[in-house]
Amino acid sequence: MLLLALGLAMLMGLPGQAAARMAFEKLTDYDFAGTTYYSVKNLSLYECQGWCREEADCQAAAFSFVVNPLSPSQETHCQLQNDSSAANPSAAPQRSANMYYMVKLQLRSENVCHRPWSFERVPNKIIRGLDNALIYTSTKEACLSACLNEKRFICRSVEYDYNNMKCVLSDSDRRSSGQFVQLVDAQGTDYFENLCLKPAQACKNTRSFANARMGVSEEKVAQYVGLHYYTDKELQVTSESACRLACEIESEFLCRSFLYLGQPQGAQYNCRLYHLDHKTLPDGPSTYLNHERPLIDHGEPIGQYFENQCEKSAASPGAGSGSTPPGTLDKIDTLPVSLDTIEDPNLTNMTRNDVNCDKTGTCYDVSVHCKDTRIAVQVRTNKPFNGRIYALGRSETCNIDVINSDAFRLDLTMIGQDCNTQSVTGVYSNTVVLQHHSVVMTKADKIYKVKCTYDMSSKNITFGMMPIRDPDMIHINSSPEAPPPRIRILDTRQREVETVRIGDRLNFRIEIPEDTPYGIFARSCVAMAKDARTSFKIIDDDGCPTDPTIFPGFTADGNALQSTYEAFRFTESYGVIFQCNVKYCLGPCEPAVCEWNMESFESLGRRRRRSIESNNTKSEDHMNISQEILVLDFGDEKREFFKADPSTDFAKDKTVTIIEPCPTKTSVLALAVTCALMILLYISTLFCYYMKKWMQPHKIVA
């Protein structure tokens, strides 16, 4: 029975906020688009997941294995991603055979298990009719944390509706017996299975292992499992019962099936344990029908495949007898079939029909006070209230815990995302929940839609308020297109040039239009010789200059980035090509703090935390741009082969060469000084010559 129908007898104390702990969710045979920054082959599944756990930049790990068609062996491939679309509810995953996609999470629960992953995720699926509790959470992580923190029943599965922020907890999963369990399509809602359960908690009743019966021969199923299941653990046992026991007591992962290969031969392993079963696979039993045998049969035994099954309870429905077999933990937490709520005997017909009163006799006097920066919701009750008041969808960031009080207040911020207050042309609205229970909404709870209307001309403030059951949420979505950036290189007179001399002072600019809400930042900038044989990184991956004496860091100029440097070139090439990776921020980007020669300075090369999450392709999240410039020595401009060939096309960038023959001030001054010295030398030579001639005595010829 859904907990929304339960009474106050199920109320519990308010739990404290646990610190966020790292966990993972896993998808089987699904893949999401992402940016791979490291790739390695022939790692084990747990080594791949462990690397992602240790890497701070890793957001997801894609582990795939390919079956060698010539022999029954697997070749693995691990990809670590620092950007993944798995966190985007509207992103559609792609089917991918033999793929495990693991996404890093932060869950606020003391019950996060020390296993490779805590939840199995099935996108856009739900199970109908087996819900135990309904709560509203602002994030998927909060919903999964609620499942791990649940104490009244064993939470085996979760469904999260991203659009309505509904979180449904259930003590059933795809393997529950005695009920019709089927996954059905539900766009915008994902299904999760709790993999932190202890082996004895995997089923409501007795858990057993038997040959998988699914309309396919046991030999064909076992052969598919031996080739296409990734082996979580291998060991040598003396019998099939020993292999079964190893799977039953496995604690490092939740073992759902095993393959027994017969009596041991030498030192070979003959027992394989798996976290998979046929219900984990997206196609279910039909997965085993279309696989092909290996091209070469090595004569290895196929073995016997066994899956866990949840047996039906021996007691009749609703009997409530102690027929649950020993060893299971659900008996003490089994939900009651019905629960009568106790009404206040002092209730009158007027009180019972008042929408501001509940069945317990508690009546609520709710008033709204519209302030300049907040909406104050003041609540008074006719008897002490225990529970919480919060903004719908923001129960974690905008709430007040109430302990035995008949007067309390919740302040709703009007800006920011903490309370998610909506504003349309001077009207600010929100939805407030008065909830007795710390987690679960019941029929005794009240939901109010509150709003404040501000008249800017006369400063009069009014408000409207009415209790509702199904509040309408306002969704405002905007996705302005990110403009393409470009590189411009300017001289001291702010003219765009592409042919310069060594030492010329230039202004390197990365620009986007001014009428855009985006900001940009640049990193991983490289200067390359035109022949691409030599390169020099001028801006590193964090956005800091590698050598500020050659190329300083970027500074902001409106929506553009700029850096003033002196022209340089490579020894073997006159053409210098600049290439940068540019990403976008919503508003100005936060600069990176860099260090050089024991000094700190800022450079525009690091995003704000509030970065853009694009629903489009990867190319719209970030962009690589390049620009070519020709750097000449003195006198090189007379050589015709330095002029740009209009047919040359590098990286599909349009190149326009502007030759500037005018001498610089430095060259004119140097020429004048040289001429003056030469004239002075000439005059000095003449003077010395004539002085020497005049000083010599004249010879007298007799």
XYZ file of C-alpha atoms in Angstrom:
702
model
C 0.000 0.000 0.000
C 1.311 3.434 -0.878
C 2.588 5.297 2.145
C 0.600 8.379 1.130
C -2.390 6.573 2.645
C -0.734 5.795 5.942
C -1.506 7.762 9.073
C 0.544 9.451 11.699
C 1.383 6.158 13.388
C 4.296 5.809 10.951
C 5.891 9.132 11.843
C 9.566 9.084 12.731
C 12.196 11.486 14.030
C 13.884 13.890 11.677
C 17.135 12.420 10.372
C 20.285 14.486 10.305
C 21.945 15.477 7.075
C 24.705 13.034 6.166
C 27.798 14.106 4.320
C 27.864 13.371 0.603
C 29.638 10.155 -0.325
C 30.868 8.982 -3.689
C 28.891 6.235 -5.380
C 28.219 4.954 -8.896
C 25.214 3.995 -10.958
C 25.613 1.443 -13.756
C 23.804 0.955 -17.052
C 24.060 -2.371 -18.875
C 24.366 -2.349 -22.683
C 23.763 1.411 -22.844
C 26.162 4.213 -23.742
C 25.978 8.007 -23.356
C 27.808 10.646 -25.349
C 30.770 12.114 -23.476
C 34.279 13.537 -23.715
C 36.926 10.851 -23.254
C 40.191 12.134 -21.800
C 41.883 8.788 -21.154
C 41.561 5.396 -22.802
C 43.287 2.116 -21.987
C 42.822 -1.502 -23.056
C 42.910 -4.818 -21.224
C 41.926 -3.499 -17.796
C 39.512 -5.381 -15.611
C 36.059 -3.939 -14.958
C 36.939 -3.095 -11.370
C 40.278 -1.508 -12.300
C 38.453 0.734 -14.783
C 35.858 1.759 -12.208
C 38.561 2.225 -9.555
C 40.503 4.615 -11.788
C 37.413 6.743 -12.292
C 36.788 6.738 -8.543
C 40.304 8.054 -7.861
C 40.333 10.619 -10.696
C 38.716 13.891 -9.609
C 38.023 14.891 -13.226
C 36.333 11.605 -14.116
C 32.548 11.887 -14.310
C 31.819 8.550 -15.987
C 33.581 5.388 -17.124
C 32.608 3.379 -20.206
C 33.787 -0.228 -19.998
C 33.312 -2.450 -23.045
C 34.571 -5.861 -24.009
C 34.719 -7.452 -27.428
C 34.360 -11.173 -27.967
C 37.154 -12.486 -30.201
C 35.380 -14.391 -33.042
C 38.301 -16.805 -33.385
C 38.350 -17.929 -29.785
C 36.182 -17.626 -26.661
C 38.116 -14.713 -25.156
C 37.330 -11.092 -24.268
C 39.312 -7.939 -25.059
C 38.418 -5.015 -22.784
C 38.455 -1.259 -23.369
C 38.143 1.363 -20.612
C 37.313 5.018 -21.368
C 37.350 7.713 -18.681
C 35.149 10.730 -19.412
C 35.363 14.178 -17.840
C 32.085 15.249 -19.442
C 29.029 13.040 -19.869
C 25.473 13.595 -21.074
C 24.238 10.958 -18.596
C 23.406 13.735 -16.113
C 21.104 15.373 -18.676
C 17.582 13.907 -18.287
C 16.717 14.687 -21.916
C 19.806 12.949 -23.324
C 18.971 9.697 -25.088
C 21.347 6.777 -24.434
C 22.462 4.554 -27.283
C 22.262 0.775 -27.219
C 25.728 -0.771 -27.126
C 26.425 -4.491 -26.813
C 28.783 -5.680 -24.071
C 28.964 -2.208 -22.501
C 28.864 -1.184 -18.840
C 28.434 2.572 -18.394
C 29.203 3.809 -14.865
C 28.281 7.338 -13.717
C 29.747 8.980 -10.615
C 27.249 10.218 -7.997
C 27.320 12.054 -4.664
C 24.795 10.531 -2.236
C 23.971 11.861 1.225
C 23.678 8.589 3.083
C 25.587 6.649 5.674
C 24.479 3.452 3.901
C 26.449 3.858 0.679
C 28.030 0.439 0.217
C 31.658 -0.314 -0.567
C 30.795 -1.908 -3.887
C 31.704 -0.879 -7.420
C 28.231 0.581 -7.965
C 25.234 1.223 -5.729
C 22.394 1.304 -8.278
C 21.512 -0.266 -11.615
C 19.789 2.296 -13.871
C 17.282 1.546 -16.644
C 16.399 4.718 -18.592
C 12.803 5.654 -19.402
C 11.237 2.653 -17.623
C 8.986 2.107 -14.581
C 7.190 -0.737 -12.778
C 3.483 -0.079 -12.317
C 1.502 -0.618 -9.137
C 4.205 -1.632 -6.642
C 4.943 1.726 -4.997
C 5.456 2.056 -1.246
C 6.370 5.708 -0.783
C 6.129 8.925 -2.788
C 8.312 11.929 -2.016
C 9.420 15.032 -3.891
C 13.137 15.681 -4.282
C 14.967 18.305 -6.295
C 17.566 15.884 -7.671
C 17.948 12.248 -8.622
C 20.757 11.904 -6.069
C 18.431 12.976 -3.258
C 15.921 10.340 -4.360
C 18.540 7.579 -4.366
C 19.767 8.733 -0.947
C 16.219 8.447 0.388
C 16.140 4.821 -0.752
C 19.355 4.011 1.088
C 18.136 5.848 4.208
C 14.708 4.166 4.296
C 14.141 2.346 7.613
C 10.470 1.257 7.523
C 10.906 -1.208 4.674
C 13.707 -2.537 2.500
C 13.917 -0.245 -0.511
C 14.758 -2.471 -3.494
C 13.935 -0.098 -6.356
C 13.434 3.589 -7.110
C 11.695 5.522 -9.863
C 12.539 9.189 -10.424
C 10.462 11.536 -12.594
C 12.812 14.342 -13.671
C 10.061 16.660 -14.925
C 7.815 16.559 -11.836
C 10.611 15.754 -9.330
C 8.670 12.747 -8.036
C 10.583 10.017 -6.252
C 8.865 6.644 -5.793
C 10.328 4.033 -3.430
C 9.367 0.368 -3.568
C 10.177 -2.847 -1.741
C 9.778 -4.746 -5.054
C 11.971 -5.037 -8.119
C 12.009 -6.910 -11.420
C 12.566 -10.224 -9.637
C 9.757 -9.994 -7.081
C 7.497 -13.053 -7.092
C 3.783 -13.373 -6.477
C 3.104 -10.130 -8.365
C 2.926 -9.163 -12.011
C 6.170 -7.292 -12.556
C 6.895 -5.739 -15.915
C 8.930 -2.740 -17.003
C 6.892 -0.325 -19.118
C 7.958 2.737 -21.084
C 7.826 6.081 -19.247
C 9.573 8.956 -20.993
C 11.380 11.218 -18.541
C 11.389 8.660 -15.696
C 14.253 6.289 -14.871
C 14.128 3.025 -12.928
C 16.863 2.156 -10.412
C 17.592 -1.046 -8.498
C 19.364 -0.958 -5.166
C 22.592 -2.986 -5.404
C 23.689 -2.237 -1.836
C 21.382 -4.935 -0.509
C 22.802 -7.783 1.519
C 22.448 -11.238 -0.080
C 19.620 -12.134 2.335
C 17.750 -8.947 1.347
C 17.751 -9.610 -2.403
C 14.293 -11.234 -2.200
C 11.248 -10.601 -0.016
C 11.088 -14.311 0.808
C 13.403 -17.234 0.116
C 16.108 -16.767 -2.493
C 17.117 -19.828 -4.492
C 19.157 -20.682 -7.596
C 17.865 -22.766 -10.480
C 18.446 -23.320 -14.198
C 17.209 -20.365 -16.186
C 13.932 -21.360 -17.891
C 13.059 -18.787 -20.532
C 12.100 -20.699 -23.676
C 15.728 -21.191 -24.775
C 17.757 -24.358 -24.387
C 19.940 -24.427 -21.292
C 23.009 -25.216 -23.392
C 22.513 -22.154 -25.588
C 22.003 -19.902 -22.570
C 25.109 -21.282 -20.841
C 27.174 -20.826 -23.993
C 26.047 -17.199 -24.334
C 26.814 -16.515 -20.674
C 30.321 -17.965 -20.982
C 31.108 -15.679 -23.938
C 29.142 -12.472 -23.341
C 28.897 -12.120 -19.549
C 31.811 -10.357 -17.913
C 33.119 -12.592 -15.132
C 33.064 -10.750 -11.812
C 34.878 -13.473 -9.865
C 36.449 -16.839 -10.712
C 37.321 -19.586 -8.284
C 37.909 -23.331 -8.079
C 35.353 -25.438 -6.240
C 34.773 -29.125 -5.717
C 31.084 -29.245 -6.613
C 28.125 -27.312 -8.010
C 26.757 -26.785 -4.488
C 30.024 -25.114 -3.448
C 29.760 -22.732 -6.412
C 26.158 -21.992 -5.435
C 27.202 -21.244 -1.850
C 29.945 -18.909 -3.061
C 27.361 -16.882 -4.994
C 24.928 -16.824 -2.055
C 27.450 -15.406 0.418
C 29.338 -13.085 -1.983
C 29.635 -9.650 -0.355
C 31.845 -7.652 -2.764
C 28.946 -7.439 -5.237
C 25.369 -8.699 -5.368
C 25.759 -12.091 -7.074
C 22.703 -12.929 -9.181
C 23.964 -15.909 -11.232
C 26.827 -18.372 -11.597
C 28.244 -20.753 -14.202
C 29.538 -24.132 -13.048
C 31.974 -25.737 -15.513
C 32.098 -29.221 -14.014
C 34.681 -31.015 -11.935
C 38.006 -29.165 -11.527
C 40.822 -30.108 -13.888
C 44.270 -29.172 -12.668
C 44.548 -25.537 -11.564
C 41.752 -24.224 -13.827
C 38.850 -22.285 -12.366
C 35.501 -23.990 -12.724
C 33.117 -21.537 -10.999
C 32.253 -18.081 -12.379
C 30.147 -15.559 -10.480
C 28.164 -12.758 -12.175
C 26.222 -9.702 -11.061
C 24.040 -10.121 -14.180
C 20.997 -12.238 -14.904
C 18.575 -12.240 -17.830
C 16.404 -9.568 -16.189
C 19.362 -7.166 -16.151
C 19.704 -7.315 -19.947
C 17.613 -4.755 -21.886
C 16.231 -7.425 -24.273
C 15.601 -10.043 -21.605
C 15.351 -13.696 -22.755
C 15.459 -12.744 -26.448
C 19.119 -11.825 -25.930
C 20.090 -15.492 -26.022
C 18.300 -16.337 -29.264
C 20.403 -14.504 -31.838
C 23.972 -15.046 -30.712
C 26.416 -17.039 -32.847
C 28.812 -19.763 -31.805
C 32.567 -19.011 -31.925
C 34.248 -19.833 -35.226
C 36.697 -22.155 -33.500
C 35.547 -24.642 -30.882
C 38.331 -25.305 -28.370
C 36.440 -28.127 -26.757
C 36.061 -26.345 -23.427
C 33.043 -27.352 -21.330
C 29.964 -25.149 -21.659
C 28.867 -25.739 -18.084
C 25.578 -25.263 -16.237
C 24.102 -21.807 -15.709
C 22.025 -20.950 -12.617
C 20.135 -17.729 -11.775
C 18.691 -16.487 -8.523
C 14.917 -16.708 -8.149
C 12.647 -15.183 -5.539
C 10.198 -17.775 -4.292
C 6.612 -17.040 -3.349
C 5.587 -16.775 0.283
C 4.008 -19.894 1.769
C 1.420 -17.807 3.637
C -1.792 -16.640 2.056
C -2.042 -12.964 1.174
C -2.787 -10.809 4.143
C -2.332 -13.602 6.644
C 0.491 -11.912 8.371
C 1.660 -15.202 9.856
C 5.200 -15.986 10.726
C 5.675 -18.238 7.714
C 8.544 -16.260 6.336
C 11.537 -18.588 6.161
C 14.381 -17.996 8.575
C 17.213 -15.853 7.351
C 15.118 -13.257 5.501
C 14.983 -9.743 6.850
C 11.690 -8.531 5.426
C 9.477 -10.029 8.106
C 10.047 -7.343 10.674
C 9.754 -4.570 8.053
C 6.746 -5.872 6.116
C 4.272 -3.061 5.504
C 0.806 -3.503 7.031
C -2.015 -4.158 4.624
C -4.125 -1.410 6.159
C -3.825 1.185 8.863
C -6.687 3.109 10.420
C -5.914 6.733 11.070
C -7.108 8.036 14.439
C -9.259 11.125 14.161
C -9.536 13.705 16.875
C -12.825 13.037 18.783
C -13.296 16.780 19.208
C -13.658 17.264 15.440
C -16.840 19.034 14.394
C -18.457 19.027 10.986
C -17.237 22.560 10.425
C -13.663 21.609 11.258
C -13.822 18.407 9.190
C -14.945 20.334 6.082
C -12.422 23.145 6.468
C -9.678 22.824 3.829
C -7.196 24.331 6.321
C -7.743 21.527 8.847
C -6.716 17.886 8.686
C -8.186 14.689 10.145
C -6.067 14.966 13.271
C -7.820 18.191 14.209
C -4.846 20.410 13.379
C -5.889 23.653 11.678
C -3.454 25.944 9.884
C -3.604 29.723 9.660
C -1.245 30.561 6.818
C -0.363 34.145 5.931
C 2.062 35.575 3.412
C 4.204 38.691 3.857
C 5.831 40.069 0.709
C 9.265 41.564 1.408
C 11.748 43.217 -0.916
C 14.021 40.163 -1.268
C 11.927 37.309 0.141
C 8.442 35.931 0.665
C 7.723 35.170 4.321
C 5.183 32.374 4.865
C 3.898 32.573 8.461
C 2.036 29.548 9.883
C 0.043 29.329 13.109
C -1.679 26.154 14.317
C -4.271 25.400 16.974
C -2.061 22.653 18.450
C 1.688 21.984 18.469
C 3.017 20.826 15.093
C 5.885 18.421 14.474
C 7.315 18.028 10.987
C 8.714 20.364 8.380
C 7.736 23.117 5.982
C 9.516 23.413 2.652
C 9.266 24.635 -0.941
C 8.010 21.928 -3.280
C 10.939 20.489 -5.233
C 13.499 22.141 -2.936
C 13.061 20.114 0.229
C 16.807 20.013 0.837
C 17.757 23.667 0.246
C 14.617 25.560 1.304
C 13.103 24.035 4.452
C 12.505 24.536 8.167
C 12.257 21.697 10.682
C 9.462 22.271 13.205
C 9.549 20.611 16.618
C 6.475 20.942 18.863
C 5.646 24.513 17.832
C 2.376 26.285 17.013
C 3.995 29.244 15.207
C 6.769 29.089 12.617
C 7.876 30.793 9.409
C 9.549 29.873 6.114
C 11.387 32.546 4.114
C 11.339 31.952 0.352
C 14.168 33.659 -1.497
C 13.017 35.483 -4.632
C 16.196 34.977 -6.635
C 18.464 31.983 -7.131
C 17.657 28.294 -7.175
C 17.563 27.569 -3.440
C 13.766 27.942 -3.233
C 12.996 27.931 -6.975
C 10.644 30.924 -6.731
C 9.085 31.664 -10.135
C 8.700 35.238 -11.382
C 6.637 36.556 -14.313
C 6.260 40.332 -14.847
C 6.381 41.281 -11.197
C 4.452 38.254 -9.893
C 6.512 35.869 -7.700
C 4.992 32.477 -6.909
C 5.977 29.276 -5.132
C 4.458 26.111 -3.669
C 4.823 25.355 0.057
C 4.303 21.975 1.720
C 3.359 21.488 5.382
C 4.446 17.916 6.059
C 4.207 15.883 9.267
C 6.681 13.204 8.248
C 10.360 13.882 7.620
C 10.325 12.168 4.211
C 6.847 10.988 3.193
C 3.791 13.055 2.255
C 0.512 11.819 3.764
C -3.150 12.811 3.502
C -2.750 14.847 6.668
C -0.298 17.198 4.928
C -1.208 20.516 3.302
C 0.088 22.118 0.128
C -0.307 25.849 -0.535
C 0.335 27.894 -3.631
C 1.544 31.344 -2.562
C 2.296 34.403 -4.663
C 3.240 38.047 -4.276
C 2.367 40.717 -6.835
C 4.479 43.863 -6.815
C 3.101 47.126 -8.225
C 6.225 49.085 -9.074
C 4.415 52.393 -9.495
C 2.603 52.738 -6.177
C 4.570 50.178 -4.141
C 1.352 48.467 -3.049
C 1.835 44.802 -2.233
C -0.847 42.132 -2.434
C -0.828 38.409 -2.253
C -3.065 35.519 -3.137
C -3.149 32.141 -1.397
C -5.300 29.044 -1.658
C -4.757 25.415 -0.612
C -4.338 22.974 -3.482
C -3.668 19.253 -3.920
C -1.984 19.134 -7.313
C -0.035 22.359 -7.814
C 0.788 23.381 -11.335
C 4.491 23.961 -11.745
C 5.736 26.680 -14.095
C 8.481 25.477 -16.437
C 10.540 28.102 -18.263
C 13.105 26.666 -20.670
C 15.479 28.742 -22.755
C 18.352 27.486 -24.887
C 19.969 30.348 -26.825
C 22.394 29.194 -29.465
C 26.065 29.675 -28.627
C 27.756 31.903 -31.257
C 30.921 30.628 -32.981
C 34.139 32.306 -31.772
C 36.901 33.628 -34.019
C 40.552 34.658 -33.662
C 41.776 38.078 -34.750
C 45.386 39.317 -34.600
C 45.732 43.115 -34.521
C 48.725 45.458 -34.662
C 49.251 48.510 -32.446
C 46.940 50.537 -34.696
C 44.167 47.938 -34.216
C 44.418 46.734 -37.800
C 43.965 43.040 -38.539
C 47.206 41.601 -39.919
C 48.481 38.213 -40.917
C 52.028 39.097 -42.035
C 54.302 40.707 -39.449
C 57.944 40.864 -38.419
C 59.645 39.260 -35.438
C 59.234 41.448 -32.371
C 56.164 43.333 -33.598
C 53.741 44.008 -30.770
C 50.449 42.249 -31.516
C 47.061 41.894 -29.864
C 45.735 38.309 -29.947
C 41.911 38.333 -29.590
C 39.251 35.612 -29.335
C 35.874 37.218 -29.996
C 32.161 36.432 -29.919
C 29.290 38.903 -30.568
C 28.529 41.385 -27.814
C 24.758 40.729 -27.836
C 24.979 37.243 -26.362
C 24.428 36.015 -22.776
C 27.482 33.787 -22.997
C 31.026 34.315 -21.915
C 34.027 32.371 -23.191
C 37.253 31.001 -21.812
C 40.224 29.521 -23.622
C 42.587 26.727 -22.740
C 44.883 24.233 -24.462
C 46.200 26.873 -26.875
C 49.032 25.706 -29.115
C 51.330 27.556 -31.534
C 52.412 25.300 -34.387
C 54.773 25.585 -37.304
C 52.937 25.542 -40.622
C 54.460 22.187 -41.499
C 53.069 20.873 -38.162
C 56.434 19.379 -37.244
C 57.021 21.688 -34.295
C 54.514 22.948 -31.738
C 54.618 24.966 -28.544
C 51.821 25.073 -25.940
C 51.276 28.699 -24.989
C 48.187 28.159 -22.743
C 47.885 24.940 -20.723
C 44.771 22.855 -20.009
C 43.897 24.991 -16.966
C 44.014 28.246 -18.935
C 47.382 29.469 -17.622
C 50.260 30.625 -19.843
C 53.204 28.248 -19.957
C 55.677 31.146 -20.378
C 54.220 34.647 -19.857
C 57.374 36.246 -21.274
C 56.518 34.770 -24.679
C 52.711 34.750 -24.535
C 50.939 36.333 -21.512
C 47.609 35.100 -20.144
C 44.234 36.232 -21.437
C 42.319 39.180 -20.026
C 38.674 40.055 -20.588
C 37.634 42.833 -22.966
C 33.830 42.785 -22.955
C 32.834 39.377 -24.283
C 36.250 38.915 -25.919
C 39.570 37.575 -24.605
C 42.835 39.245 -25.492
C 46.558 38.870 -24.912
C 49.294 41.277 -26.028
C 52.508 39.582 -27.154
C 55.514 40.082 -29.417
C 55.590 38.185 -32.694
C 57.718 35.048 -32.767
C 58.243 32.235 -35.211
C 59.803 28.796 -35.393
C 63.301 28.234 -36.725
C 62.300 26.125 -39.685
C 59.013 27.820 -40.616
C 57.761 31.342 -41.213
C 54.098 30.398 -40.845
C 52.763 30.216 -37.281
C 49.354 28.654 -36.639
C 47.500 29.264 -33.384
C 44.870 26.773 -32.191
C 42.729 27.130 -29.049
C 39.961 25.185 -27.333
C 37.112 27.558 -26.471
C 34.210 26.748 -24.129
C 31.238 28.763 -22.979
C 29.926 30.109 -19.658
C 26.570 31.638 -18.807
C 27.729 35.191 -18.166
C 31.366 36.127 -17.513
C 33.756 33.271 -16.871
C 35.800 33.006 -13.708
C 39.548 33.486 -14.308
C 42.106 30.852 -13.422
C 44.697 31.641 -10.749
C 48.151 31.022 -12.231
C 51.677 31.138 -10.832
C 54.932 32.199 -12.502
C 58.241 32.917 -10.770
C 56.648 32.750 -7.304
C 53.967 35.280 -8.294
C 50.230 34.713 -8.748
C 48.083 36.254 -11.443
C 44.745 35.635 -13.159
C 44.047 34.347 -16.648
C 40.688 33.783 -18.332
C 40.838 30.041 -18.702
C 38.524 28.338 -16.180
C 34.730 27.979 -16.185
C 32.361 28.954 -13.462
C 30.569 26.163 -11.657
C 27.430 27.388 -13.396
C 28.463 26.111 -16.777
C 26.290 25.462 -19.772
C 24.788 22.034 -20.139
C 23.905 21.844 -23.779
C 21.376 19.354 -25.033
C 22.941 19.360 -28.425
C 25.997 17.658 -29.810
C 29.467 17.761 -28.378
C 30.661 20.290 -30.957
C 28.343 22.936 -29.490
C 29.721 22.556 -25.970
C 33.215 23.520 -26.966
C 34.989 24.443 -30.171
C 38.523 24.324 -31.550
C 39.493 27.399 -33.572
C 42.725 28.254 -35.357
C 44.400 31.170 -37.147
C 47.559 31.449 -39.255
C 50.045 34.321 -39.284
C 53.250 34.826 -41.306
C 56.238 36.090 -39.283
C 59.172 37.534 -41.311
C 62.711 38.582 -40.515
C 63.968 42.033 -41.544
C 64.242 42.207 -45.307
C 62.294 39.025 -45.907
C 59.326 40.961 -47.311
C 61.187 41.358 -50.614
C 61.117 37.633 -51.233
C 58.082 36.759 -53.257
C 57.798 33.246 -51.926
C 56.751 34.616 -48.546
C 53.516 35.967 -49.961
C 50.544 33.830 -49.099
C 49.260 31.483 -51.725
C 45.483 32.008 -51.992
C 45.045 28.329 -52.782
C 46.607 27.285 -49.471
C 43.989 25.977 -47.054
C 44.954 25.036 -43.527
C 42.349 23.638 -41.181
C 39.675 25.224 -43.424
C 40.521 28.736 -42.167
C 40.226 31.649 -44.534
C 43.631 33.380 -44.735
C 44.144 36.949 -45.992
C 47.725 38.257 -46.179
C 48.344 41.949 -45.656
C 51.880 43.152 -46.513
C 52.974 46.236 -44.625
C 56.133 47.717 -46.340
C 56.237 50.903 -44.213
C 59.347 51.068 -41.961
C 58.875 51.192 -38.233
C 60.100 54.030 -36.005
C 62.837 51.828 -34.629
C 64.248 51.066 -38.061
C 64.157 54.756 -39.106
C 65.918 55.806 -35.899
C 68.568 53.116 -36.315
C 69.192 54.214 -39.897
C 69.553 57.887 -38.854
C 72.026 57.030 -36.096
C 74.048 54.895 -38.501
C 74.227 57.683 -41.101
C 75.263 60.245 -38.475
C 78.063 58.000 -37.255
C 79.304 57.445 -40.788
C 79.345 61.208 -41.508
C 81.157 61.865 -38.241
C 83.715 59.183 -39.100
C 84.243 60.694 -42.539
C 84.820 64.218 -41.131
C 87.182 62.884 -38.470
C 89.217 61.067 -41.106
C 89.602 64.203 -43.259
C 90.544 66.283 -40.243
C 93.234 63.835 -39.147
C 94.645 63.632 -42.643
C 95.044 67.360 -43.098
C 96.382 67.905 -39.578
C 99.069 65.319 -40.141
C 100.022 66.893 -43.424
C 100.174 70.368 -41.913
C 102.338 69.274 -38.960
C 105.022 67.698 -41.093
C 108.117 70.057 -41.788
C 108.562 71.098 -45.371
C 111.742 69.906 -47.081
C 113.953 72.657 -48.627
C 115.668 71.646 -51.830
C 119.095 73.321 -52.252
